[in-house]
Amino acid sequence: MVHNFNAGPSILPKEVFEQAAAAVLNYNNTGLSILELGHRTSTFQAVMDEARALLKELMQLDDDHEVLFLHGGASTQFMQVPMNLLDEKDIAAYSDTGVWSSKAIKEAKLFGKPEVVCSGKENNYTSIPKDFAVPNDAKYFHITTNNTIYGSQWQKIPVTSNVMIADMSSDILSRSMDFNSFGLIYAGAQKNIGAAGVNIVVVNKNILGKIKRNIPTIMDYRNHIKEGSMLNTPPVFAVYVCMLTLRWLKALGGVTAIEKINNEKANLLYNEIDANPLFKGTIAAEDRSKMNVCFVMHNSDLEEPFLNFAKENGIIGIKGHRLSGGFRASLYNAMPLHSVQVLVEVMQEFARQHQ
Ligand SMILES: Cc1ncc(COP(=O)(O)O)c(C=O)c1O
C-alpha cells in the first residue's frame, strides 16, 4: 500500500477516485463520459449547482458571499484580486509569510501599492509574525493562511478593520473559522478540495465595483457571479471532482469533524518529531502547520537513507521543498490517520536502526 504525502496535487478520498473514474466511462448512466458533457447541459448545471451549494453549506456562508469556480490556479488570483480591488494609488496591506505571499505581493505591485506590514523573511519564514499594525486606509489585508512550503500556519486569523483577503490554497475547509469575516478567499482546489485545474473563489459581492480601472471581461469577478461561473467553459471535470470531495466531507460531518481528525494527525506526527532523537521540527511550535508538517534530521547525512527507507515502506512524497530541505509530510483532509501512524512507525524503526 502506498501512503501519499505529496503537497499537491495530492491525495483525495478513495471513493472520490472511484466515482470520478466511473464517471469518465459512463456518467450517471447517461452513456456519456463526464469529459464529453456540454457545460450548458442541465446535467452539468446540476453538478455546478451542487458543488456551489455544498461549499456554501460547509463554509456556512451568508447571502453576501458568492462562490465561484474559476480557471488559472491560485496564482491567477495573485493578480485578479488587486486588479478587481485596487486603483493605482490605493494601498493594500500584505503579510509576507513565505513564497506564495511574496508572489502575491509582486503581482499586486502591477495594480496598486502593496505595503508589507509584517514579514517572516528575516528568520527564513520559521514563524508567523506577531506584532504589526495594518494601516486603516489599506483597501484590504492579505494573508496566506497556510504556508505550504515552509509549513507554518496562522493559528489565529488577525482581526483588523480592513477587508480581509486570504489565500487558503493549502488549508481551506481543514478547520473551522468564520469564513463570512473575509472579503475574499481563494484556493487552488488541488489540495483539500479536488483535482487540479479549478480555483475556488469566495467573495463578498459588496467589496466589488469600487474602483475606476477597466477590468478585462474574463477577469472581472462580477461577470463570473452574473454567469454562475459559466462565463466561458468551466473546467468541467475538475468541478465534478470538487463536488464529489465536498459530498464526502459533508457525509463525514463537515469542517468541525475533519478538524478533529486533522488535529489528531498533526499531533501524532509532531509528537513523534519532538520525541524522536533523529528528527527536529523547523517551525516555531505555536505556528506549526497542521497541513504541511516540515522537519529535518539532526544529522543531515541520514536524510537520504531515511527517504529511501520510507519509500521502501510505501511512504511517498515526503521530500521537503528545495527551499526548506528536509522533509514535508502533507496531511490534507483526505489523508487517513492510518497513513500518519505508518509514517510514525517508520520513523521509530529508522531511529532504532540508527542509534
Ligand atoms: C498557498 C499557496 N498559494 C498559491 C499556490 C499556487 O497555486 P497554483 O499552482 O494553483 O497557481 C500554492 C501552490 O501550492 C499554494 O500552496
Coordinates of C-alpha atoms and ligand atoms in Angstrom, one line a residue:
M1 CA 0.0 0.0 0.0
V2 CA 1.2 3.5 -0.9
H3 CA 0.8 6.4 1.5
N4 CA 0.9 9.6 -0.5
F5 CA 2.1 12.7 1.4
N6 CA 2.5 14.9 -1.6
A7 CA 1.9 18.6 -1.2
G8 CA -0.4 19.0 -4.2
P9 CA -1.9 17.7 -6.3
S10 CA -2.4 15.3 -3.5
I11 CA -4.4 12.5 -2.0
L12 CA -8.2 12.6 -2.4
P13 CA -10.7 10.2 -0.8
K14 CA -10.6 6.8 -2.4
E15 CA -14.3 6.9 -3.0
V16 CA -13.8 10.1 -4.9
F17 CA -11.2 8.5 -7.2
E18 CA -13.6 5.6 -7.8
Q19 CA -16.6 7.8 -8.5
A20 CA -14.6 10.1 -10.8
A21 CA -13.2 7.1 -12.6
A22 CA -16.7 5.6 -13.2
A23 CA -18.0 9.0 -14.4
V24 CA -15.2 9.2 -17.0
L25 CA -16.6 6.0 -18.6
N26 CA -20.4 6.5 -18.0
Y27 CA -21.7 9.5 -16.2
N28 CA -24.8 8.6 -14.1
N29 CA -25.9 6.0 -16.7
T30 CA -26.2 8.6 -19.4
G31 CA -24.0 6.6 -21.7
L32 CA -21.8 9.7 -21.9
S33 CA -18.4 10.4 -20.3
I34 CA -18.3 13.4 -17.9
L35 CA -15.5 14.5 -20.2
E36 CA -17.9 14.9 -23.2
L37 CA -20.7 16.6 -21.4
G38 CA -21.6 20.1 -22.6
H39 CA -21.2 22.6 -19.9
R40 CA -24.6 24.2 -20.8
T41 CA -26.5 21.0 -20.4
S42 CA -28.8 20.6 -17.5
T43 CA -26.8 17.5 -16.5
F44 CA -23.7 19.6 -15.9
Q45 CA -25.6 22.6 -14.5
A46 CA -26.7 20.3 -11.7
V47 CA -23.1 19.4 -10.9
M48 CA -22.1 23.1 -10.8
D49 CA -25.2 24.0 -8.6
E50 CA -24.5 21.2 -6.2
A51 CA -20.8 22.0 -5.9
R52 CA -21.6 25.6 -5.2
A53 CA -24.4 24.8 -2.7
L54 CA -22.1 22.3 -0.8
L55 CA -19.3 24.8 -0.5
K56 CA -21.8 27.4 0.8
E57 CA -23.2 24.9 3.3
L58 CA -19.8 23.6 4.5
M59 CA -18.4 27.2 4.9
Q60 CA -21.7 28.4 6.3
L61 CA -21.7 31.4 4.0
D62 CA -24.2 34.2 4.2
D63 CA -26.0 35.7 1.2
D64 CA -23.4 38.4 0.6
H65 CA -20.8 35.7 -0.2
E66 CA -20.7 34.3 -3.7
V67 CA -18.9 31.1 -4.6
L68 CA -17.0 30.9 -7.9
F69 CA -15.2 28.1 -9.7
L70 CA -12.5 29.7 -11.9
H71 CA -9.5 28.7 -14.0
G72 CA -5.9 29.6 -13.7
G73 CA -4.9 28.2 -10.3
A74 CA -4.4 30.3 -7.2
S75 CA -1.5 32.1 -8.9
T76 CA -4.1 33.9 -11.2
Q77 CA -5.7 35.2 -8.0
F78 CA -2.4 36.9 -7.1
M79 CA -3.2 39.4 -9.9
Q80 CA -7.0 39.1 -10.2
V81 CA -7.5 40.2 -6.6
P82 CA -5.6 43.5 -6.9
M83 CA -7.0 44.1 -10.4
N84 CA -10.5 44.0 -9.1
L85 CA -9.9 45.8 -5.8
L86 CA -7.2 48.4 -6.3
D87 CA -6.8 51.6 -8.2
E88 CA -3.2 52.6 -9.0
K89 CA -2.8 54.8 -5.9
D90 CA -4.5 52.5 -3.5
I91 CA -2.7 50.9 -0.6
A92 CA -3.2 47.3 0.2
A93 CA -1.6 45.6 3.2
Y94 CA 0.2 42.3 2.8
S95 CA 1.7 39.9 5.2
D96 CA 4.8 38.1 3.8
T97 CA 4.9 34.6 5.3
G98 CA 6.5 32.7 2.6
V99 CA 7.0 32.0 -1.1
W100 CA 3.3 32.3 -2.1
S101 CA 2.7 35.5 -0.1
S102 CA 5.8 37.0 -1.9
K103 CA 4.4 36.1 -5.2
A104 CA 1.1 37.7 -4.3
I105 CA 2.8 40.9 -3.3
K106 CA 4.8 41.0 -6.6
E107 CA 1.6 40.9 -8.6
A108 CA -0.2 43.5 -6.5
K109 CA 2.5 46.0 -7.5
L110 CA 1.2 45.9 -11.0
F111 CA -2.2 47.3 -9.9
G112 CA -1.7 49.4 -6.7
K113 CA 0.6 49.9 -3.8
P114 CA 1.1 46.8 -1.7
E115 CA 2.6 47.6 1.7
V116 CA 4.2 44.7 3.5
V117 CA 3.1 45.2 7.1
C118 CA 4.9 42.1 8.5
S119 CA 7.3 39.6 7.2
G120 CA 8.9 36.3 8.4
K121 CA 11.7 36.7 5.8
E122 CA 14.4 37.6 8.2
N123 CA 14.0 34.3 10.2
N124 CA 13.6 32.3 7.0
Y125 CA 9.9 32.1 7.5
T126 CA 10.1 29.8 10.5
S127 CA 7.4 31.7 12.4
I128 CA 4.3 33.8 11.8
P129 CA 4.7 37.5 12.5
K130 CA 3.0 38.6 15.8
D131 CA 3.4 42.4 16.3
F132 CA 2.3 44.5 13.5
A133 CA -0.2 47.1 12.6
V134 CA -2.3 47.4 9.4
P135 CA -2.9 50.9 8.1
N136 CA -6.6 51.9 8.3
D137 CA -6.5 53.2 4.8
A138 CA -5.4 49.9 3.3
K139 CA -8.1 48.7 1.0
Y140 CA -7.5 45.2 2.2
F141 CA -5.2 43.0 4.2
H142 CA -3.9 39.9 2.5
I143 CA -2.7 36.8 4.3
T144 CA -1.7 33.3 3.3
T145 CA -3.4 31.2 6.0
N146 CA -1.1 28.2 5.5
N147 CA 2.4 28.4 4.1
T148 CA 2.6 25.2 2.1
I149 CA 6.4 25.3 1.5
Y150 CA 7.7 26.3 4.9
G151 CA 5.0 24.6 7.0
S152 CA 3.7 27.5 9.0
Q153 CA 0.1 28.5 9.6
W154 CA -1.8 31.4 11.1
Q155 CA -3.4 29.7 14.1
K156 CA -5.4 32.8 14.8
I157 CA -6.7 34.9 11.9
P158 CA -5.7 38.5 12.7
V159 CA -8.6 40.8 13.4
T160 CA -8.5 44.2 11.7
S161 CA -10.9 46.8 10.4
N162 CA -9.7 46.2 6.9
V163 CA -11.3 43.9 4.3
M164 CA -9.6 40.5 4.8
I165 CA -8.3 38.6 1.8
A166 CA -6.9 35.1 2.2
D167 CA -5.1 32.6 0.1
M168 CA -6.4 29.4 1.7
S169 CA -5.0 27.1 -1.0
S170 CA -3.5 24.6 1.4
D171 CA -5.9 24.7 4.4
I172 CA -9.3 25.6 3.1
L173 CA -12.0 23.5 4.8
S174 CA -9.5 21.9 7.1
R175 CA -10.5 23.9 10.3
S176 CA -13.5 25.9 11.5
M177 CA -13.4 29.6 11.2
D178 CA -15.8 32.5 10.4
F179 CA -15.5 32.4 6.6
N180 CA -18.0 35.3 6.4
S181 CA -15.5 37.6 8.0
F182 CA -13.4 37.5 4.8
G183 CA -14.0 39.9 1.9
L184 CA -12.4 37.3 -0.4
I185 CA -11.0 33.8 -0.1
Y186 CA -9.2 31.9 -2.8
A187 CA -7.8 28.5 -3.1
G188 CA -6.5 26.2 -5.8
A189 CA -8.6 23.0 -5.5
Q190 CA -5.7 20.5 -5.8
K191 CA -5.0 20.0 -2.1
N192 CA -8.1 19.9 0.0
I193 CA -11.0 20.1 -2.5
G194 CA -10.4 18.3 -5.7
A195 CA -8.5 17.9 -8.9
A196 CA -6.0 20.5 -10.3
G197 CA -7.5 22.9 -12.8
V198 CA -10.0 24.8 -10.8
N199 CA -9.8 27.6 -8.3
I200 CA -12.3 28.3 -5.6
V201 CA -13.1 32.0 -5.0
V202 CA -15.5 33.1 -2.3
V203 CA -16.2 36.8 -2.5
N204 CA -18.3 39.2 -0.6
K205 CA -20.1 40.9 -3.5
N206 CA -20.2 44.2 -1.6
I207 CA -16.4 44.8 -2.0
L208 CA -16.7 44.7 -5.8
G209 CA -17.3 47.6 -8.2
K210 CA -15.5 50.2 -6.1
I211 CA -12.6 51.0 -8.5
K212 CA -12.2 53.1 -11.7
R213 CA -10.0 50.7 -13.6
N214 CA -11.4 48.9 -16.7
I215 CA -11.2 45.2 -15.9
P216 CA -11.0 42.7 -18.8
T217 CA -14.3 40.8 -19.0
I218 CA -12.8 37.4 -18.0
M219 CA -11.0 38.9 -15.0
D220 CA -14.0 40.7 -13.5
Y221 CA -15.5 38.8 -10.7
R222 CA -18.9 40.4 -11.2
N223 CA -19.2 38.8 -14.6
H224 CA -18.5 35.4 -13.2
I225 CA -21.0 35.9 -10.5
K226 CA -23.6 37.0 -13.0
E227 CA -23.0 33.9 -15.2
G228 CA -22.8 31.4 -12.3
S229 CA -19.1 30.5 -13.0
M230 CA -20.1 29.8 -16.7
L231 CA -18.9 32.9 -18.3
N232 CA -16.8 30.6 -20.5
T233 CA -16.3 26.9 -20.5
P234 CA -15.6 25.9 -16.9
P235 CA -13.1 23.1 -16.1
V236 CA -16.0 20.6 -16.1
F237 CA -14.2 17.5 -14.8
A238 CA -12.3 19.4 -12.1
V239 CA -15.6 21.0 -10.8
Y240 CA -17.1 17.5 -10.8
V241 CA -14.3 16.1 -8.6
C242 CA -14.7 19.1 -6.3
M243 CA -18.4 18.2 -5.9
L244 CA -17.6 14.6 -5.1
T245 CA -15.0 15.7 -2.4
L246 CA -17.4 18.2 -0.9
R247 CA -20.1 15.5 -0.7
W248 CA -17.5 13.2 1.1
L249 CA -16.7 16.0 3.5
K250 CA -20.3 16.7 4.3
A251 CA -21.0 13.0 4.9
L252 CA -18.1 12.9 7.3
G253 CA -19.6 15.6 9.4
G254 CA -18.2 18.8 7.7
V255 CA -15.5 21.1 8.8
T256 CA -15.7 20.6 12.6
A257 CA -15.5 16.8 12.1
I258 CA -12.5 16.9 9.8
E259 CA -10.8 19.5 12.1
K260 CA -10.7 17.0 14.9
I261 CA -9.2 14.3 12.7
N262 CA -6.7 16.8 11.3
N263 CA -5.6 17.8 14.8
E264 CA -5.2 14.2 15.7
K265 CA -3.0 13.5 12.7
A266 CA -0.8 16.6 13.2
N267 CA -0.4 16.0 16.9
L268 CA 0.6 12.4 16.2
L269 CA 3.3 13.4 13.8
Y270 CA 4.6 16.5 15.7
N271 CA 4.8 14.4 18.9
E272 CA 7.0 11.9 17.1
I273 CA 9.2 14.6 15.6
D274 CA 9.7 16.1 19.1
A275 CA 10.3 12.7 20.8
N276 CA 12.4 11.0 18.2
P277 CA 16.2 11.7 18.7
L278 CA 16.9 11.8 15.0
F279 CA 14.4 14.4 13.9
K280 CA 13.5 18.0 14.7
G281 CA 10.8 20.4 13.5
T282 CA 11.7 23.6 11.6
I283 CA 8.8 25.9 12.6
A284 CA 8.1 27.7 15.9
A285 CA 5.8 25.3 17.9
E286 CA 2.9 27.7 18.1
D287 CA 2.9 28.4 14.3
R288 CA 3.2 24.8 13.1
S289 CA 1.0 23.9 10.2
K290 CA -1.5 21.1 10.6
M291 CA -1.5 20.6 6.8
N292 CA 2.2 20.6 5.9
V293 CA 4.5 19.2 8.6
C294 CA 8.1 20.2 7.9
F295 CA 11.0 18.6 9.6
V296 CA 14.7 17.8 9.2
M297 CA 17.2 15.4 10.8
H298 CA 19.9 16.4 13.3
N299 CA 22.4 14.5 11.1
S300 CA 21.7 15.6 7.6
D301 CA 23.7 12.6 6.2
L302 CA 20.8 10.4 7.3
E303 CA 18.2 12.2 5.3
E304 CA 18.8 10.4 2.0
P305 CA 18.8 7.0 3.7
F306 CA 15.6 7.9 5.6
L307 CA 13.9 8.9 2.4
N308 CA 14.8 5.6 0.8
F309 CA 13.7 3.6 3.9
A310 CA 10.4 5.5 3.9
K311 CA 9.9 4.7 0.2
E312 CA 10.6 1.0 0.8
N313 CA 7.8 1.2 3.3
G314 CA 5.3 2.8 1.0
I315 CA 5.7 6.4 2.2
I316 CA 6.0 8.7 -0.8
G317 CA 6.0 12.5 -1.3
I318 CA 7.8 13.5 1.9
K319 CA 10.9 15.1 0.4
G320 CA 10.9 18.7 1.5
H321 CA 10.6 21.6 -0.9
R322 CA 14.0 22.6 -2.3
L323 CA 13.8 25.9 -0.4
S324 CA 13.3 24.4 3.0
G325 CA 15.1 21.0 2.6
G326 CA 14.5 18.0 4.8
F327 CA 11.0 16.6 4.8
R328 CA 7.5 17.7 4.4
A329 CA 4.5 15.5 5.1
S330 CA 1.3 17.0 3.8
L331 CA -1.7 15.9 5.9
Y332 CA -4.6 17.2 3.9
N333 CA -8.2 16.3 4.7
A334 CA -8.2 13.1 2.7
M335 CA -5.0 11.8 4.4
P336 CA -6.1 8.9 6.6
L337 CA -4.9 8.8 10.2
H338 CA -3.6 5.3 9.5
S339 CA -1.1 6.6 7.0
V340 CA 0.3 9.0 9.6
Q341 CA 0.6 6.1 12.0
V342 CA 2.6 4.2 9.4
L343 CA 4.9 7.2 8.9
V344 CA 5.5 7.5 12.6
E345 CA 6.3 3.8 12.9
V346 CA 8.7 4.1 10.0
M347 CA 10.4 7.0 11.8
Q348 CA 10.6 4.9 15.0
E349 CA 12.0 1.9 13.2
F350 CA 14.6 4.0 11.5
A351 CA 15.7 5.5 14.8
R352 CA 16.0 2.1 16.3
Q353 CA 18.3 1.1 13.4
H354 CA 20.5 4.2 13.6
Q355 CA 21.1 4.8 17.3
Ligands
LIG1 C1 -0.6 28.7 -0.5 C2 -0.5 28.6 -2.0 N1 -0.9 29.6 -2.8 C3 -0.8 29.5 -4.1 C4 -0.3 28.4 -4.7 C5 -0.3 28.4 -6.2 O1 -1.3 27.6 -6.7 P1 -1.4 27.2 -8.3 O2 -0.3 26.3 -8.6 O3 -2.8 26.6 -8.3 O4 -1.4 28.5 -9.0 C6 0.1 27.3 -4.0 C7 0.5 26.1 -4.6 O5 1.0 25.1 -4.0 C8 0.0 27.4 -2.6 O6 0.3 26.4 -1.8

